Amino acid sequence: MSGIIKSTSESYSAEKKSELDTLDPVLEVNENVTSEVFDRPYEEGDFEEIPSKIFGSKDVTEPLTIESLNNAIYELGVINLCWPELSEPVFETRTCFPKSYYTNNTKERLLLAYAENFRRQFHFHYKSRKPLLLQAPNECGLQKMVCTTIRPTKLCYAGTSTWQGLASLVSEYFDYEPLSKPMLHPERIMSPYTAIIRRSGNPFELAHVLVSWLIGAGYDAYVVVGCAKRDVCMAIRYRTLCPDVPDETEVIEEPPPPEEEPRYRLVPLPDLTSKYCQEMDRKEAERIQGELDKIENQRLKTIANLEKPPDDAIDGWRTHAWILLLPGFKGIEEPMFIEPSEGNGYPISAEQYQYVDSVYNNENYYVNLQTSEGGVGSLNYDLSELSCWEHLLAGEPFYRRQLVGIDLADKRSAVESEKHLDVPASWVEKLDISADDFEQRYPGCHKVIHYKKVLLEKFSPYSERDGIIKRLKIFDDYALTISLITYEWYKNRVDKMETVRIDHLKREVREIFGIGRKDHLLKHVYSIDAPPTSVVGVRTMEFNYYARLDHLTKLVCTPLTFDEYYTDRDDRLESRIITYTEGTKAEPKRQVNVIIETYSRNPNIPAKDDVWKKIFRTQENTIELLYHYAYNFVTNDARSYIKPNLAETGGKILFYPDKTSGYIADPCSKPPRPLNIYYALCDNMEWEHHSKKHIRDRETDINTYLRQRHKELTEPELYVALFDTERNEAAKKGWKEQEAHKAEVTEREKEAEIDPLAPYLARMFGSGHGSGSPLTIKEATLVREQCINDFKAKQLARQMLVQERFDKLNSEYKAKRLWYLANQFILTPEKESAYFALSAELAFKVHTVEVRLTRHRDLSGPRFKVLEDYLDRHPLLREYVRMRHYYRLKG
C-alpha cells in the first residue's frame, strides 16, 4: 500500500496536496432531474462528492482497521475469490432474482480468478496508473465480471436499428446518477435489466444498457472506461449549446449555369472606375472591418471567460464511462464516441474526454497501453495492435482473427488453436422493453433539460391534454427570464397541428398543420395582438390549394388589406387584393375601397382581349382594365370606365361614350366597337358585384374558422388510433362486448346438449316435452324403435350413396384405362399428357371415396353402440330399461 501512496503522490505537487487536504465537498448538479432555473452559469444544486482516500491523498495515515482495509480493497479493485452464499437477495423493492444474479457458475469463477491474476500483473508493471475496472458487485452484492454484464439484445421498435435512435432512447428513458466517488470506479454496477426497471443509473449502468442494444443492432460497440471533464461526468449541460434548436437559415437555390454558352453576347462597357480609388476604398473597408472584428473578438472572449466553468481540483481524474463505435459495421467509417447520458455522437477528438483507460464488450477486455498526451483523438483504436492494447483473454472474435500457419482443414489443429478461455454467457435477463414503456419513455412522462440559454422540455405522447411532445424555449439571459423564441411540437391532435413557433420579440405565432384538415390549412401566421376571432388583424394563412375547389393558396390579412392568392384556376385568376377604408364614428365598420384582380396569360386569345388586371375603385365609382402585353410591345392596352348612377337611370346600365377612355398599344389596329365596350362595362359591373359578395363570404368564412380555431386551442382534442384499445374507449367497449358475447355463446353451447329423442318426442307429444315423468313401456318402446330404425336407415342410405359414387368413379376410371390401352399408339403427346392428368385425378377421387366408404363401414358399429348406450341412460326410458333388464335376467 505504501508503494501505491508513493506512486500516487508523485502525480501531485506539494501545492496540489495542500489544496486536496483543505478541499471542501464539491457541489454539483444533475441536469437530467427537474431543478430550479439557474440565475448564473456557476450556480449549482446540492450534490456531495466523497473524495477517495488513496488517490486523494487524504486520511492515508489513519490507523489500519477493517473499514479502512475494505476501502483500500475497493479502491484498488481487488477481486474477491471467496464467493458468499446468497439465498434470498433483496435490492430496493425487488426480491425475486434469477439464480444467475446471486451465484457464479464454474466458468464465471474461473474468469474472475483469471482477471485477478491479470490485475495483479498489470498493477506490478504500471504502478502509477489507476486500478482497472474488471469487476463490480451487482445489485445482489455479488462480484461479476464487467464483460458478462453486457447482454446483446435486439429491439424491434421504430428507430432502434440505428445508433442515433438507440442513444436517444437511452438518454430519454433513464435518469442520470453521477458517481458519488468521482475518482474511483462505482461501488456497484447493477444489471442493465434492473436499470431498465428503475429507469435510472450511473454512467456505467447506462453504458451497459446502450452497448447491449448497439451490439444487438449489429454495431461493433464497446464500453470505454476513462476520465472526462466535470460537466460530462455530472451531466451539466447549461454551458453547452442545445442540439435541438431548429435551423431556420434560408437556403437560397442558385439557378444552375446554362449548359451551353450563347454564341453571341453583348460587349460589356469599359470600366472607367479609378483603380486607385478602388484600392483605397478596399483598404478603408478592411480597416473598419478589422476594428469591428477586434471589438467582436474581445466581446466573445469576455463572454467565454464569463461562461468558463469553475476550476476543478480533480480535473483529469474523474472516472466516467461512455461508448466507442469502431468502423466496419452498419456504415460506420471511422471510430466515434457516444455519450449515453446525452444521446449524442462525438468524434474521437472530442475535448470533453481526457483519457481512455480500457474498453470492453461481451467478448473481451482491452487495456490501453498508449499515452494520451495528444488527447484521446491521437490514440490508435485498432484493438488487434498488441503494442497499443493489452488483451485480458487470448481469444479474438472471429471477424478479427488473423490465423497464420493454421490448417483449418485439419480438425485437430483447428481445435487446438481454439483452446483458450472465453467470456461466458451473460448472467443478465433479456433487455426488452414493452411497447408502452417505449412510447412513454420519459421518467414520469416529462423531462426537462437546461442548455445554454435554452430550456428543453420533452413529454410522452398522450401525457399532456394538448398533445405536446416537445417544447424548446430560447432565452436572452442565463437566468432564463427574457424569452426570445418558443418552439412547440405536437402529435396526435385532431386539428392536425404539428409545430408552433412563437416569436416573443416580434409578437408573432406560426402554426404548421399536417395534411387532412377539412379547410386544408397548412400554415397560419398571426400576431399575438390580433383579435383571436376576427379577420381584422395581421395574419397569413397558407392552404393546400390542390385539395380545395377554389384553389386558394394563401390569404394575407391586415387591418386595411385582404389579399387572396390562387394557383391553377380555370379562370386564370392569380390574386385578388382588397384595400379598405378606415372606420369612422358614423360607420365604424371598414368599407371596401379598391379591388385589384390579376389574371395569368391565356394563349388562346389575343393579348388585346386578354385581361391582365381589373381595378375596381368602389369609392371613386370607376373600373380600370389592363390587358396583357403583346409580343414585342412595350406598352399594353388599357380601358377605364366611370360607372353610371343606377339610381338615376332606374337600375338600367346606360352607355355614355364620354365616361369611358382607353389606350390601344397597336396603332394599326381598329378601335373597338362601342357595343363591345358597352358589353364589357356590363360584364365588369356584374363581376364587381360578384367580387364584393365573394369578399363578404370570405370574411365570414375566415371569422368562422377563427372561432373554430380558438375552440381548438382552448379545448384541444387528441386523435386515438382505431386499434389502440388502451386509449380508444369506443374500440375498448366494442371489444369487451364482443368478448362477453363470445363467452356467453360458448357457455350456452356448453350447457346445451343434443338429445336424439327430441324429434320423436315432439312428434308424439308436441314440443317442450322431455322434463316430465318417464315414458310408459309402450311409449318408450315405440320412441326407441323409431330412433334406432331411423339411425340404421340413415347409415344405410349414406353407405349406398358413397358406394354408388365409388362404383361410378371406378367404372369411369376403368373405361378411360381401356380407351388408353386401345389408342395409346396413335395419341399425340398433348392428348397423352391430358389423359395422364385426368387419370391421376380420377384415381385420386376413387381412392378418396374408397377411404370414406371403408371409414363409414368401420365406424357404423361403434356409432350404433354409442347410440344404444345413450338410450339406455336416458331418464325418460328408465322404466323400459328396467323391465328389459328384468326379462333378460329372468330369461
mmCIF file with all atom_site columns, N, CA and C in Angstrom, residues 26-84:
data_model
loop_
_atom_site.group_PDB
_atom_site.id
_atom_site.type_symbol
_atom_site.label_atom_id
_atom_site.label_alt_id
_atom_site.label_comp_id
_atom_site.label_asym_id
_atom_site.label_entity_id
_atom_site.label_seq_id
_atom_site.pdbx_PDB_ins_code
_atom_site.Cartn_x
_atom_site.Cartn_y
_atom_site.Cartn_z
_atom_site.occupancy
_atom_site.B_iso_or_equiv
_atom_site.pdbx_formal_charge
_atom_site.auth_seq_id
_atom_site.auth_comp_id
_atom_site.auth_asym_id
_atom_site.auth_atom_id
_atom_site.pdbx_PDB_model_num
ATOM 1   N N  . VAL A 1 26 ? -17.322 19.197  -3.094  1.00 0.00 ? 26 VAL A N  1
ATOM 2   C CA . VAL A 1 26 ? -17.680 19.976  -4.274  1.00 0.00 ? 26 VAL A CA 1
ATOM 3   C C  . VAL A 1 26 ? -19.183 19.852  -4.518  1.00 0.00 ? 26 VAL A C  1
ATOM 4   N N  . LEU A 1 27 ? -19.814 20.950  -4.823  1.00 0.00 ? 27 LEU A N  1
ATOM 5   C CA . LEU A 1 27 ? -21.255 20.967  -5.077  1.00 0.00 ? 27 LEU A CA 1
ATOM 6   C C  . LEU A 1 27 ? -21.491 20.812  -6.561  1.00 0.00 ? 27 LEU A C  1
ATOM 7   N N  . GLU A 1 28 ? -22.327 19.847  -6.917  1.00 0.00 ? 28 GLU A N  1
ATOM 8   C CA . GLU A 1 28 ? -22.623 19.576  -8.317  1.00 0.00 ? 28 GLU A CA 1
ATOM 9   C C  . GLU A 1 28 ? -24.133 19.570  -8.510  1.00 0.00 ? 28 GLU A C  1
ATOM 10  N N  . VAL A 1 29 ? -24.547 19.331  -9.749  1.00 0.00 ? 29 VAL A N  1
ATOM 11  C CA . VAL A 1 29 ? -25.969 19.289  -10.071 1.00 0.00 ? 29 VAL A CA 1
ATOM 12  C C  . VAL A 1 29 ? -26.178 18.243  -11.142 1.00 0.00 ? 29 VAL A C  1
ATOM 13  N N  . ASN A 1 30 ? -27.284 17.568  -11.063 1.00 0.00 ? 30 ASN A N  1
ATOM 14  C CA . ASN A 1 30 ? -27.676 16.602  -12.080 1.00 0.00 ? 30 ASN A CA 1
ATOM 15  C C  . ASN A 1 30 ? -28.703 17.268  -12.984 1.00 0.00 ? 30 ASN A C  1
ATOM 16  N N  . GLU A 1 31 ? -28.333 17.488  -14.236 1.00 0.00 ? 31 GLU A N  1
ATOM 17  C CA . GLU A 1 31 ? -29.203 18.254  -15.126 1.00 0.00 ? 31 GLU A CA 1
ATOM 18  C C  . GLU A 1 31 ? -30.366 17.435  -15.680 1.00 0.00 ? 31 GLU A C  1
ATOM 19  N N  . ASN A 1 32 ? -30.342 16.117  -15.514 1.00 0.00 ? 32 ASN A N  1
ATOM 20  C CA . ASN A 1 32 ? -31.440 15.317  -16.039 1.00 0.00 ? 32 ASN A CA 1
ATOM 21  C C  . ASN A 1 32 ? -32.644 15.324  -15.128 1.00 0.00 ? 32 ASN A C  1
ATOM 22  N N  . VAL A 1 33 ? -32.492 15.787  -13.902 1.00 0.00 ? 33 VAL A N  1
ATOM 23  C CA . VAL A 1 33 ? -33.603 15.860  -12.961 1.00 0.00 ? 33 VAL A CA 1
ATOM 24  C C  . VAL A 1 33 ? -34.139 17.278  -12.956 1.00 0.00 ? 33 VAL A C  1
ATOM 25  N N  . THR A 1 34 ? -35.450 17.404  -12.929 1.00 0.00 ? 34 THR A N  1
ATOM 26  C CA . THR A 1 34 ? -36.053 18.736  -12.940 1.00 0.00 ? 34 THR A CA 1
ATOM 27  C C  . THR A 1 34 ? -35.572 19.538  -11.743 1.00 0.00 ? 34 THR A C  1
ATOM 28  N N  . SER A 1 35 ? -34.979 20.674  -11.991 1.00 0.00 ? 35 SER A N  1
ATOM 29  C CA . SER A 1 35 ? -34.432 21.504  -10.929 1.00 0.00 ? 35 SER A CA 1
ATOM 30  C C  . SER A 1 35 ? -34.798 22.950  -11.198 1.00 0.00 ? 35 SER A C  1
ATOM 31  N N  . GLU A 1 36 ? -34.409 23.823  -10.268 1.00 0.00 ? 36 GLU A N  1
ATOM 32  C CA . GLU A 1 36 ? -34.737 25.234  -10.402 1.00 0.00 ? 36 GLU A CA 1
ATOM 33  C C  . GLU A 1 36 ? -33.901 25.862  -11.507 1.00 0.00 ? 36 GLU A C  1
ATOM 34  N N  . VAL A 1 37 ? -34.421 26.940  -12.054 1.00 0.00 ? 37 VAL A N  1
ATOM 35  C CA . VAL A 1 37 ? -33.719 27.655  -13.106 1.00 0.00 ? 37 VAL A CA 1
ATOM 36  C C  . VAL A 1 37 ? -32.519 28.370  -12.503 1.00 0.00 ? 37 VAL A C  1
ATOM 37  N N  . PHE A 1 38 ? -31.401 28.289  -13.203 1.00 0.00 ? 38 PHE A N  1
ATOM 38  C CA . PHE A 1 38 ? -30.169 28.854  -12.679 1.00 0.00 ? 38 PHE A CA 1
ATOM 39  C C  . PHE A 1 38 ? -30.106 30.355  -12.961 1.00 0.00 ? 38 PHE A C  1
ATOM 40  N N  . ASP A 1 39 ? -29.721 31.105  -11.949 1.00 0.00 ? 39 ASP A N  1
ATOM 41  C CA . ASP A 1 39 ? -29.547 32.538  -12.130 1.00 0.00 ? 39 ASP A CA 1
ATOM 42  C C  . ASP A 1 39 ? -28.234 32.856  -12.831 1.00 0.00 ? 39 ASP A C  1
ATOM 43  N N  . ARG A 1 40 ? -27.210 32.059  -12.555 1.00 0.00 ? 40 ARG A N  1
ATOM 44  C CA . ARG A 1 40 ? -25.901 32.268  -13.170 1.00 0.00 ? 40 ARG A CA 1
ATOM 45  C C  . ARG A 1 40 ? -25.374 30.910  -13.622 1.00 0.00 ? 40 ARG A C  1
ATOM 46  N N  . PRO A 1 41 ? -24.483 30.897  -14.626 1.00 0.00 ? 41 PRO A N  1
ATOM 47  C CA . PRO A 1 41 ? -23.984 29.601  -15.089 1.00 0.00 ? 41 PRO A CA 1
ATOM 48  C C  . PRO A 1 41 ? -23.140 28.887  -14.064 1.00 0.00 ? 41 PRO A C  1
ATOM 49  N N  . TYR A 1 42 ? -22.704 29.550  -12.993 1.00 0.00 ? 42 TYR A N  1
ATOM 50  C CA . TYR A 1 42 ? -21.872 28.890  -11.995 1.00 0.00 ? 42 TYR A CA 1
ATOM 51  C C  . TYR A 1 42 ? -22.669 28.458  -10.777 1.00 0.00 ? 42 TYR A C  1
ATOM 52  N N  . GLU A 1 43 ? -23.924 28.873  -10.680 1.00 0.00 ? 43 GLU A N  1
ATOM 53  C CA . GLU A 1 43 ? -24.704 28.489  -9.520  1.00 0.00 ? 43 GLU A CA 1
ATOM 54  C C  . GLU A 1 43 ? -25.216 27.070  -9.704  1.00 0.00 ? 43 GLU A C  1
ATOM 55  N N  . GLU A 1 44 ? -25.050 26.210  -8.703  1.00 0.00 ? 44 GLU A N  1
ATOM 56  C CA . GLU A 1 44 ? -25.332 24.796  -8.851  1.00 0.00 ? 44 GLU A CA 1
ATOM 57  C C  . GLU A 1 44 ? -26.157 24.308  -7.684  1.00 0.00 ? 44 GLU A C  1
ATOM 58  N N  . GLY A 1 45 ? -26.718 23.095  -7.822  1.00 0.00 ? 45 GLY A N  1
ATOM 59  C CA . GLY A 1 45 ? -27.512 22.479  -6.772  1.00 0.00 ? 45 GLY A CA 1
ATOM 60  C C  . GLY A 1 45 ? -26.640 21.766  -5.770  1.00 0.00 ? 45 GLY A C  1
ATOM 61  N N  . ASP A 1 46 ? -27.265 20.894  -5.015  1.00 0.00 ? 46 ASP A N  1
ATOM 62  C CA . ASP A 1 46 ? -26.553 20.201  -3.943  1.00 0.00 ? 46 ASP A CA 1
ATOM 63  C C  . ASP A 1 46 ? -26.316 18.760  -4.347  1.00 0.00 ? 46 ASP A C  1
ATOM 64  N N  . PHE A 1 47 ? -25.046 18.421  -4.485  1.00 0.00 ? 47 PHE A N  1
ATOM 65  C CA . PHE A 1 47 ? -24.657 17.031  -4.683  1.00 0.00 ? 47 PHE A CA 1
ATOM 66  C C  . PHE A 1 47 ? -23.268 16.875  -4.096  1.00 0.00 ? 47 PHE A C  1
ATOM 67  N N  . GLU A 1 48 ? -23.134 16.001  -3.140  1.00 0.00 ? 48 GLU A N  1
ATOM 68  C CA . GLU A 1 48 ? -21.873 15.879  -2.408  1.00 0.00 ? 48 GLU A CA 1
ATOM 69  C C  . GLU A 1 48 ? -21.028 14.772  -3.006  1.00 0.00 ? 48 GLU A C  1
ATOM 70  N N  . GLU A 1 49 ? -19.797 15.107  -3.338  1.00 0.00 ? 49 GLU A N  1
ATOM 71  C CA . GLU A 1 49 ? -18.836 14.129  -3.808  1.00 0.00 ? 49 GLU A CA 1
ATOM 72  C C  . GLU A 1 49 ? -18.002 13.640  -2.636  1.00 0.00 ? 49 GLU A C  1
ATOM 73  N N  . ILE A 1 50 ? -17.794 12.337  -2.563  1.00 0.00 ? 50 ILE A N  1
ATOM 74  C CA . ILE A 1 50 ? -16.989 11.749  -1.499  1.00 0.00 ? 50 ILE A CA 1
ATOM 75  C C  . ILE A 1 50 ? -15.592 11.507  -2.062  1.00 0.00 ? 50 ILE A C  1
ATOM 76  N N  . PRO A 1 51 ? -14.585 12.234  -1.608  1.00 0.00 ? 51 PRO A N  1
ATOM 77  C CA . PRO A 1 51 ? -13.240 12.050  -2.169  1.00 0.00 ? 51 PRO A CA 1
ATOM 78  C C  . PRO A 1 51 ? -12.660 10.704  -1.776  1.00 0.00 ? 51 PRO A C  1
ATOM 79  N N  . SER A 1 52 ? -11.850 10.143  -2.670  1.00 0.00 ? 52 SER A N  1
ATOM 80  C CA . SER A 1 52 ? -11.207 8.869   -2.377  1.00 0.00 ? 52 SER A CA 1
ATOM 81  C C  . SER A 1 52 ? -10.099 9.071   -1.356  1.00 0.00 ? 52 SER A C  1
ATOM 82  N N  . LYS A 1 53 ? -9.780  8.020   -0.621  1.00 0.00 ? 53 LYS A N  1
ATOM 83  C CA . LYS A 1 53 ? -8.804  8.127   0.462   1.00 0.00 ? 53 LYS A CA 1
ATOM 84  C C  . LYS A 1 53 ? -7.396  7.789   -0.004  1.00 0.00 ? 53 LYS A C  1
ATOM 85  N N  . ILE A 1 54 ? -7.295  7.010   -1.063  1.00 0.00 ? 54 ILE A N  1
ATOM 86  C CA . ILE A 1 54 ? -5.959  6.675   -1.554  1.00 0.00 ? 54 ILE A CA 1
ATOM 87  C C  . ILE A 1 54 ? -5.539  7.650   -2.636  1.00 0.00 ? 54 ILE A C  1
ATOM 88  N N  . PHE A 1 55 ? -6.372  7.817   -3.663  1.00 0.00 ? 55 PHE A N  1
ATOM 89  C CA . PHE A 1 55 ? -5.992  8.670   -4.776  1.00 0.00 ? 55 PHE A CA 1
ATOM 90  C C  . PHE A 1 55 ? -6.174  10.139  -4.458  1.00 0.00 ? 55 PHE A C  1
ATOM 91  N N  . GLY A 1 56 ? -6.880  10.469  -3.420  1.00 0.00 ? 56 GLY A N  1
ATOM 92  C CA . GLY A 1 56 ? -6.993  11.850  -2.999  1.00 0.00 ? 56 GLY A CA 1
ATOM 93  C C  . GLY A 1 56 ? -5.958  12.216  -1.969  1.00 0.00 ? 56 GLY A C  1
ATOM 94  N N  . SER A 1 57 ? -5.126  11.290  -1.577  1.00 0.00 ? 57 SER A N  1
ATOM 95  C CA . SER A 1 57 ? -4.073  11.536  -0.576  1.00 0.00 ? 57 SER A CA 1
ATOM 96  C C  . SER A 1 57 ? -4.655  12.134  0.696   1.00 0.00 ? 57 SER A C  1
ATOM 97  N N  . LYS A 1 58 ? -5.829  11.660  1.079   1.00 0.00 ? 58 LYS A N  1
ATOM 98  C CA . LYS A 1 58 ? -6.484  12.190  2.252   1.00 0.00 ? 58 LYS A CA 1
ATOM 99  C C  . LYS A 1 58 ? -6.792  11.056  3.225   1.00 0.00 ? 58 LYS A C  1
ATOM 100 N N  . ASP A 1 59 ? -6.489  11.267  4.498   1.00 0.00 ? 59 ASP A N  1
ATOM 101 C CA . ASP A 1 59 ? -6.704  10.271  5.544   1.00 0.00 ? 59 ASP A CA 1
ATOM 102 C C  . ASP A 1 59 ? -5.931  8.989   5.281   1.00 0.00 ? 59 ASP A C  1
ATOM 103 N N  . VAL A 1 60 ? -4.776  9.116   4.654   1.00 0.00 ? 60 VAL A N  1
ATOM 104 C CA . VAL A 1 60 ? -3.981  7.932   4.369   1.00 0.00 ? 60 VAL A CA 1
ATOM 105 C C  . VAL A 1 60 ? -3.284  7.426   5.620   1.00 0.00 ? 60 VAL A C  1
ATOM 106 N N  . THR A 1 61 ? -2.973  8.326   6.529   1.00 0.00 ? 61 THR A N  1
ATOM 107 C CA . THR A 1 61 ? -2.204  7.955   7.725   1.00 0.00 ? 61 THR A CA 1
ATOM 108 C C  . THR A 1 61 ? -3.093  7.463   8.861   1.00 0.00 ? 61 THR A C  1
ATOM 109 N N  . GLU A 1 62 ? -4.374  7.232   8.601   1.00 0.00 ? 62 GLU A N  1
ATOM 110 C CA . GLU A 1 62 ? -5.252  6.764   9.663   1.00 0.00 ? 62 GLU A CA 1
ATOM 111 C C  . GLU A 1 62 ? -4.880  5.333   10.038  1.00 0.00 ? 62 GLU A C  1
ATOM 112 N N  . PRO A 1 63 ? -5.189  4.882   11.242  1.00 0.00 ? 63 PRO A N  1
ATOM 113 C CA . PRO A 1 63 ? -4.847  3.510   11.668  1.00 0.00 ? 63 PRO A CA 1
ATOM 114 C C  . PRO A 1 63 ? -5.519  2.485   10.775  1.00 0.00 ? 63 PRO A C  1
ATOM 115 N N  . LEU A 1 64 ? -4.833  1.363   10.569  1.00 0.00 ? 64 LEU A N  1
ATOM 116 C CA . LEU A 1 64 ? -5.337  0.301   9.724   1.00 0.00 ? 64 LEU A CA 1
ATOM 117 C C  . LEU A 1 64 ? -6.455  -0.445  10.450  1.00 0.00 ? 64 LEU A C  1
ATOM 118 N N  . THR A 1 65 ? -7.663  -0.322  9.940   1.00 0.00 ? 65 THR A N  1
ATOM 119 C CA . THR A 1 65 ? -8.829  -1.002  10.510  1.00 0.00 ? 65 THR A CA 1
ATOM 120 C C  . THR A 1 65 ? -9.508  -1.809  9.413   1.00 0.00 ? 65 THR A C  1
ATOM 121 N N  . ILE A 1 66 ? -10.513 -2.564  9.827   1.00 0.00 ? 66 ILE A N  1
ATOM 122 C CA . ILE A 1 66 ? -11.258 -3.363  8.850   1.00 0.00 ? 66 ILE A CA 1
ATOM 123 C C  . ILE A 1 66 ? -11.938 -2.454  7.831   1.00 0.00 ? 66 ILE A C  1
ATOM 124 N N  . GLU A 1 67 ? -12.469 -1.340  8.326   1.00 0.00 ? 67 GLU A N  1
ATOM 125 C CA . GLU A 1 67 ? -13.144 -0.403  7.417   1.00 0.00 ? 67 GLU A CA 1
ATOM 126 C C  . GLU A 1 67 ? -12.168 0.199   6.420   1.00 0.00 ? 67 GLU A C  1
ATOM 127 N N  . SER A 1 68 ? -10.997 0.643   6.919   1.00 0.00 ? 68 SER A N  1
ATOM 128 C CA . SER A 1 68 ? -10.012 1.227   6.011   1.00 0.00 ? 68 SER A CA 1
ATOM 129 C C  . SER A 1 68 ? -9.452  0.179   5.067   1.00 0.00 ? 68 SER A C  1
ATOM 130 N N  . LEU A 1 69 ? -9.297  -1.057  5.558   1.00 0.00 ? 69 LEU A N  1
ATOM 131 C CA . LEU A 1 69 ? -8.806  -2.125  4.692   1.00 0.00 ? 69 LEU A CA 1
ATOM 132 C C  . LEU A 1 69 ? -9.817  -2.438  3.596   1.00 0.00 ? 69 LEU A C  1
ATOM 133 N N  . ASN A 1 70 ? -11.093 -2.508  3.937   1.00 0.00 ? 70 ASN A N  1
ATOM 134 C CA . ASN A 1 70 ? -12.116 -2.731  2.923   1.00 0.00 ? 70 ASN A CA 1
ATOM 135 C C  . ASN A 1 70 ? -12.165 -1.594  1.918   1.00 0.00 ? 70 ASN A C  1
ATOM 136 N N  . ASN A 1 71 ? -11.946 -0.372  2.394   1.00 0.00 ? 71 ASN A N  1
ATOM 137 C CA . ASN A 1 71 ? -11.923 0.771   1.484   1.00 0.00 ? 71 ASN A CA 1
ATOM 138 C C  . ASN A 1 71 ? -10.749 0.679   0.520   1.00 0.00 ? 71 ASN A C  1
ATOM 139 N N  . ALA A 1 72 ? -9.580  0.235   1.046   1.00 0.00 ? 72 ALA A N  1
ATOM 140 C CA . ALA A 1 72 ? -8.416  0.077   0.172   1.00 0.00 ? 72 ALA A CA 1
ATOM 141 C C  . ALA A 1 72 ? -8.647  -1.019  -0.854  1.00 0.00 ? 72 ALA A C  1
ATOM 142 N N  . ILE A 1 73 ? -9.273  -2.129  -0.422  1.00 0.00 ? 73 ILE A N  1
ATOM 143 C CA . ILE A 1 73 ? -9.574  -3.211  -1.360  1.00 0.00 ? 73 ILE A CA 1
ATOM 144 C C  . ILE A 1 73 ? -10.509 -2.721  -2.459  1.00 0.00 ? 73 ILE A C  1
ATOM 145 N N  . TYR A 1 74 ? -11.510 -1.917  -2.061  1.00 0.00 ? 74 TYR A N  1
ATOM 146 C CA . TYR A 1 74 ? -12.456 -1.378  -3.054  1.00 0.00 ? 74 TYR A CA 1
ATOM 147 C C  . TYR A 1 74 ? -11.760 -0.437  -4.027  1.00 0.00 ? 74 TYR A C  1
ATOM 148 N N  . GLU A 1 75 ? -10.901 0.474   -3.490  1.00 0.00 ? 75 GLU A N  1
ATOM 149 C CA . GLU A 1 75 ? -10.258 1.452   -4.367  1.00 0.00 ? 75 GLU A CA 1
ATOM 150 C C  . GLU A 1 75 ? -9.231  0.809   -5.273  1.00 0.00 ? 75 GLU A C  1
ATOM 151 N N  . LEU A 1 76 ? -8.629  -0.298  -4.863  1.00 0.00 ? 76 LEU A N  1
ATOM 152 C CA . LEU A 1 76 ? -7.661  -0.992  -5.708  1.00 0.00 ? 76 LEU A CA 1
ATOM 153 C C  . LEU A 1 76 ? -8.334  -1.928  -6.696  1.00 0.00 ? 76 LEU A C  1
ATOM 154 N N  . GLY A 1 77 ? -9.639  -2.159  -6.574  1.00 0.00 ? 77 GLY A N  1
ATOM 155 C CA . GLY A 1 77 ? -10.334 -3.043  -7.495  1.00 0.00 ? 77 GLY A CA 1
ATOM 156 C C  . GLY A 1 77 ? -9.998  -4.503  -7.311  1.00 0.00 ? 77 GLY A C  1
ATOM 157 N N  . VAL A 1 78 ? -9.658  -4.922  -6.076  1.00 0.00 ? 78 VAL A N  1
ATOM 158 C CA . VAL A 1 78 ? -9.282  -6.307  -5.824  1.00 0.00 ? 78 VAL A CA 1
ATOM 159 C C  . VAL A 1 78 ? -10.504 -7.209  -6.019  1.00 0.00 ? 78 VAL A C  1
ATOM 160 N N  . ILE A 1 79 ? -10.309 -8.333  -6.693  1.00 0.00 ? 79 ILE A N  1
ATOM 161 C CA . ILE A 1 79 ? -11.384 -9.286  -6.941  1.00 0.00 ? 79 ILE A CA 1
ATOM 162 C C  . ILE A 1 79 ? -11.418 -10.298 -5.808  1.00 0.00 ? 79 ILE A C  1
ATOM 163 N N  . ASN A 1 80 ? -12.557 -10.420 -5.161  1.00 0.00 ? 80 ASN A N  1
ATOM 164 C CA . ASN A 1 80 ? -12.728 -11.357 -4.061  1.00 0.00 ? 80 ASN A CA 1
ATOM 165 C C  . ASN A 1 80 ? -12.984 -12.744 -4.631  1.00 0.00 ? 80 ASN A C  1
ATOM 166 N N  . LEU A 1 81 ? -12.071 -13.674 -4.338  1.00 0.00 ? 81 LEU A N  1
ATOM 167 C CA . LEU A 1 81 ? -12.176 -15.035 -4.855  1.00 0.00 ? 81 LEU A CA 1
ATOM 168 C C  . LEU A 1 81 ? -12.902 -15.968 -3.900  1.00 0.00 ? 81 LEU A C  1
ATOM 169 N N  . CYS A 1 82 ? -13.496 -15.420 -2.846  1.00 0.00 ? 82 CYS A N  1
ATOM 170 C CA . CYS A 1 82 ? -14.356 -16.184 -1.933  1.00 0.00 ? 82 CYS A CA 1
ATOM 171 C C  . CYS A 1 82 ? -15.777 -15.663 -2.111  1.00 0.00 ? 82 CYS A C  1
ATOM 172 N N  . TRP A 1 83 ? -16.604 -16.472 -2.723  1.00 0.00 ? 83 TRP A N  1
ATOM 173 C CA . TRP A 1 83 ? -17.934 -16.005 -3.079  1.00 0.00 ? 83 TRP A CA 1
ATOM 174 C C  . TRP A 1 83 ? -18.933 -16.367 -1.993  1.00 0.00 ? 83 TRP A C  1
ATOM 175 N N  . PRO A 1 84 ? -19.664 -15.397 -1.483  1.00 0.00 ? 84 PRO A N  1
ATOM 176 C CA . PRO A 1 84 ? -20.640 -15.698 -0.417  1.00 0.00 ? 84 PRO A CA 1
ATOM 177 C C  . PRO A 1 84 ? -21.842 -16.441 -0.982  1.00 0.00 ? 84 PRO A C  1
#
